[in-house]
mmCIF file of C-alpha atoms in Angstrom:
data_model
loop_
_atom_site.group_PDB
_atom_site.id
_atom_site.type_symbol
_atom_site.label_atom_id
_atom_site.label_comp_id
_atom_site.label_asym_id
_atom_site.label_seq_id
_atom_site.Cartn_x
_atom_site.Cartn_y
_atom_site.Cartn_z
ATOM 1 C CA UNK A 557 -20.860 4.390 -9.391
ATOM 2 C CA UNK A 558 -18.838 1.299 -8.639
ATOM 3 C CA UNK A 559 -17.425 1.254 -12.189
ATOM 4 C CA UNK A 560 -15.921 4.697 -11.647
ATOM 5 C CA UNK A 561 -14.283 3.510 -8.438
ATOM 6 C CA UNK A 562 -12.952 0.417 -10.250
ATOM 7 C CA UNK A 563 -11.508 2.573 -13.030
ATOM 8 C CA UNK A 564 -9.856 4.860 -10.512
ATOM 9 C CA UNK A 565 -8.366 1.954 -8.621
ATOM 10 C CA UNK A 566 -7.139 0.276 -11.801
ATOM 11 C CA UNK A 567 -5.504 3.492 -12.842
ATOM 12 C CA UNK A 568 -3.916 4.056 -9.431
ATOM 13 C CA UNK A 569 -2.595 0.495 -9.158
ATOM 14 C CA UNK A 570 -1.396 0.641 -12.773
ATOM 15 C CA UNK A 571 0.561 3.842 -12.097
ATOM 16 C CA UNK A 572 2.138 2.391 -8.942
ATOM 17 C CA UNK A 573 3.159 -0.878 -10.717
ATOM 18 C CA UNK A 574 4.402 1.025 -13.801
ATOM 19 C CA UNK A 575 6.437 3.426 -11.641
ATOM 20 C CA UNK A 576 8.025 0.588 -9.738
ATOM 21 C CA UNK A 577 8.844 -1.231 -13.008
ATOM 22 C CA UNK A 578 10.413 1.877 -14.558
ATOM 23 C CA UNK A 579 13.196 1.713 -12.013
ATOM 24 C CA UNK A 580 13.878 -1.852 -13.103
ATOM 25 C CA UNK A 581 13.454 -1.425 -16.856
ATOM 26 C CA UNK A 582 12.001 1.718 -18.348
ATOM 27 C CA UNK A 583 10.138 0.001 -21.216
ATOM 28 C CA UNK A 584 8.252 -2.293 -18.796
ATOM 29 C CA UNK A 585 6.680 0.715 -17.223
ATOM 30 C CA UNK A 586 5.512 1.929 -20.635
ATOM 31 C CA UNK A 587 4.094 -1.529 -21.428
ATOM 32 C CA UNK A 588 2.186 -1.693 -18.144
ATOM 33 C CA UNK A 589 0.871 1.845 -18.688
ATOM 34 C CA UNK A 590 -0.302 0.842 -22.129
ATOM 35 C CA UNK A 591 -2.016 -2.312 -20.795
ATOM 36 C CA UNK A 592 -3.802 -0.280 -18.112
ATOM 37 C CA UNK A 593 -4.926 2.227 -20.760
ATOM 38 C CA UNK A 594 -6.350 -0.587 -22.891
ATOM 39 C CA UNK A 595 -8.151 -2.043 -19.893
ATOM 40 C CA UNK A 596 -9.736 1.308 -19.143
ATOM 41 C CA UNK A 597 -10.557 1.710 -22.856
ATOM 42 C CA UNK A 598 -12.569 -1.553 -22.744
ATOM 43 C CA UNK A 599 -14.666 -0.103 -19.908
ATOM 44 C CA UNK A 600 -15.144 3.062 -21.961
ATOM 45 C CA UNK A 601 -16.319 1.125 -25.013
ATOM 46 C CA UNK A 602 -18.985 -0.504 -22.812
ATOM 47 C CA UNK A 603 -20.319 2.940 -21.869
ATOM 48 C CA UNK A 604 -20.095 4.119 -25.433
ATOM 49 C CA UNK A 605 -22.279 1.249 -26.627
ATOM 50 C CA UNK A 606 -24.839 2.179 -23.975
ATOM 51 C CA UNK A 607 -24.780 5.795 -25.223
ATOM 52 C CA UNK A 608 -25.225 4.666 -28.828
ATOM 53 C CA UNK A 609 -28.237 2.563 -27.801
ATOM 54 C CA UNK A 610 -29.740 5.620 -26.173
ATOM 55 C CA UNK A 611 -29.038 7.684 -29.267
ATOM 56 C CA UNK A 612 -30.802 5.170 -31.470
ATOM 57 C CA UNK A 613 -33.912 5.495 -29.332
ATOM 58 C CA UNK A 614 -33.767 9.315 -29.730
ATOM 59 C CA UNK A 615 -33.456 9.058 -33.501
ATOM 60 C CA UNK A 616 -37.214 8.809 -33.933
ATOM 61 C CA UNK A 617 -37.723 12.043 -32.023
ATOM 62 C CA UNK A 618 -34.980 13.995 -33.770
ATOM 63 C CA UNK A 619 -35.727 13.063 -37.372
ATOM 64 C CA UNK A 620 -33.360 14.813 -39.819
ATOM 65 C CA UNK A 621 -31.516 16.598 -37.016
ATOM 66 C CA UNK A 622 -30.137 13.270 -35.751
ATOM 67 C CA UNK A 623 -27.152 13.677 -38.066
ATOM 68 C CA UNK A 624 -25.968 16.650 -35.965
ATOM 69 C CA UNK A 625 -26.110 14.644 -32.786
ATOM 70 C CA UNK A 626 -24.219 11.855 -34.547
ATOM 71 C CA UNK A 627 -21.525 14.343 -35.516
ATOM 72 C CA UNK A 628 -21.265 15.486 -31.949
ATOM 73 C CA UNK A 629 -20.636 11.937 -30.724
ATOM 74 C CA UNK A 630 -18.082 11.318 -33.499
ATOM 75 C CA UNK A 631 -16.251 14.426 -32.306
ATOM 76 C CA UNK A 632 -16.286 13.219 -28.701
ATOM 77 C CA UNK A 633 -15.044 9.816 -29.786
ATOM 78 C CA UNK A 634 -12.269 11.352 -31.875
ATOM 79 C CA UNK A 635 -11.234 13.570 -28.942
ATOM 80 C CA UNK A 636 -11.112 10.555 -26.677
ATOM 81 C CA UNK A 637 -9.061 8.486 -29.074
ATOM 82 C CA UNK A 638 -6.568 11.316 -29.703
ATOM 83 C CA UNK A 639 -6.211 12.002 -25.999
ATOM 84 C CA UNK A 640 -5.674 8.276 -25.352
ATOM 85 C CA UNK A 641 -2.965 7.969 -28.009
ATOM 86 C CA UNK A 642 -1.395 11.296 -27.039
ATOM 87 C CA UNK A 643 -1.164 10.256 -23.399
ATOM 88 C CA UNK A 644 0.573 6.983 -24.332
ATOM 89 C CA UNK A 645 3.033 8.841 -26.584
ATOM 90 C CA UNK A 646 3.808 11.312 -23.772
ATOM 91 C CA UNK A 647 4.348 8.475 -21.284
ATOM 92 C CA UNK A 648 6.776 6.825 -23.699
ATOM 93 C CA UNK A 649 8.709 10.118 -23.967
ATOM 94 C CA UNK A 650 7.579 11.155 -27.443
ATOM 95 C CA UNK A 651 5.979 14.529 -26.741
ATOM 96 C CA UNK A 652 6.462 15.681 -30.361
ATOM 97 C CA UNK A 653 4.442 12.830 -31.712
ATOM 98 C CA UNK A 654 1.811 13.403 -28.990
ATOM 99 C CA UNK A 655 1.496 17.025 -30.077
ATOM 100 C CA UNK A 656 0.958 15.987 -33.707
ATOM 101 C CA UNK A 657 -1.704 13.479 -32.688
ATOM 102 C CA UNK A 658 -3.507 16.153 -30.739
ATOM 103 C CA UNK A 659 -3.268 18.625 -33.665
ATOM 104 C CA UNK A 660 -4.643 16.108 -36.093
ATOM 105 C CA UNK A 661 -7.485 15.352 -33.707
ATOM 106 C CA UNK A 662 -8.360 19.057 -33.504
ATOM 107 C CA UNK A 663 -8.349 19.355 -37.279
ATOM 108 C CA UNK A 664 -10.582 16.286 -37.589
ATOM 109 C CA UNK A 665 -13.069 17.698 -35.123
ATOM 110 C CA UNK A 666 -13.054 21.009 -37.001
ATOM 111 C CA UNK A 667 -13.773 19.087 -40.201
ATOM 112 C CA UNK A 668 -16.658 17.266 -38.500
ATOM 113 C CA UNK A 669 -18.128 20.595 -37.480
ATOM 114 C CA UNK A 670 -18.185 22.007 -40.998
ATOM 115 C CA UNK A 671 -21.690 20.652 -41.891
ATOM 116 C CA UNK A 672 -23.062 22.174 -38.694
ATOM 117 C CA UNK A 673 -21.416 25.490 -39.457
ATOM 118 C CA UNK A 674 -22.773 25.355 -43.023
ATOM 119 C CA UNK A 675 -26.307 24.654 -41.774
ATOM 120 C CA UNK A 676 -26.012 27.505 -39.327
ATOM 121 C CA UNK A 677 -24.880 29.929 -41.993
ATOM 122 C CA UNK A 678 -27.736 28.788 -44.239
ATOM 123 C CA UNK A 679 -30.235 29.338 -41.425
ATOM 124 C CA UNK A 680 -28.848 32.827 -40.737
ATOM 125 C CA UNK A 681 -29.058 33.655 -44.421
ATOM 126 C CA UNK A 682 -32.668 32.509 -44.565
ATOM 127 C CA UNK A 683 -33.600 34.593 -41.571
ATOM 128 C CA UNK A 684 -31.733 37.684 -42.864
ATOM 129 C CA UNK A 685 -33.413 37.357 -46.221
#
């Protein structure tokens, strides 16, 4: 619970400092925003490693179906990375590049979902005969 409060405060203080620096020099605000994003990313990586440890313990229970859970977490990671990069691009004033990063992320997630869709279609075909 305290980590979430820390993240919120880091973000809030970062925004206030970046906003005050933008009036002095615009690029300093972008740099501070980027640094705050990296700091929050390090906290996120800590949580992600905890999640991965939990997933490894579930692997024995899931057996062959573990690969689908792994794909789900890859998709979540890809979405987070694309959102992170897109936000930085938007803050720097490059909305066009941010849009392309988001589009590429969506296509990557769709590609990750293809094995699941294929397995679903195969199961439906087996049931239908």
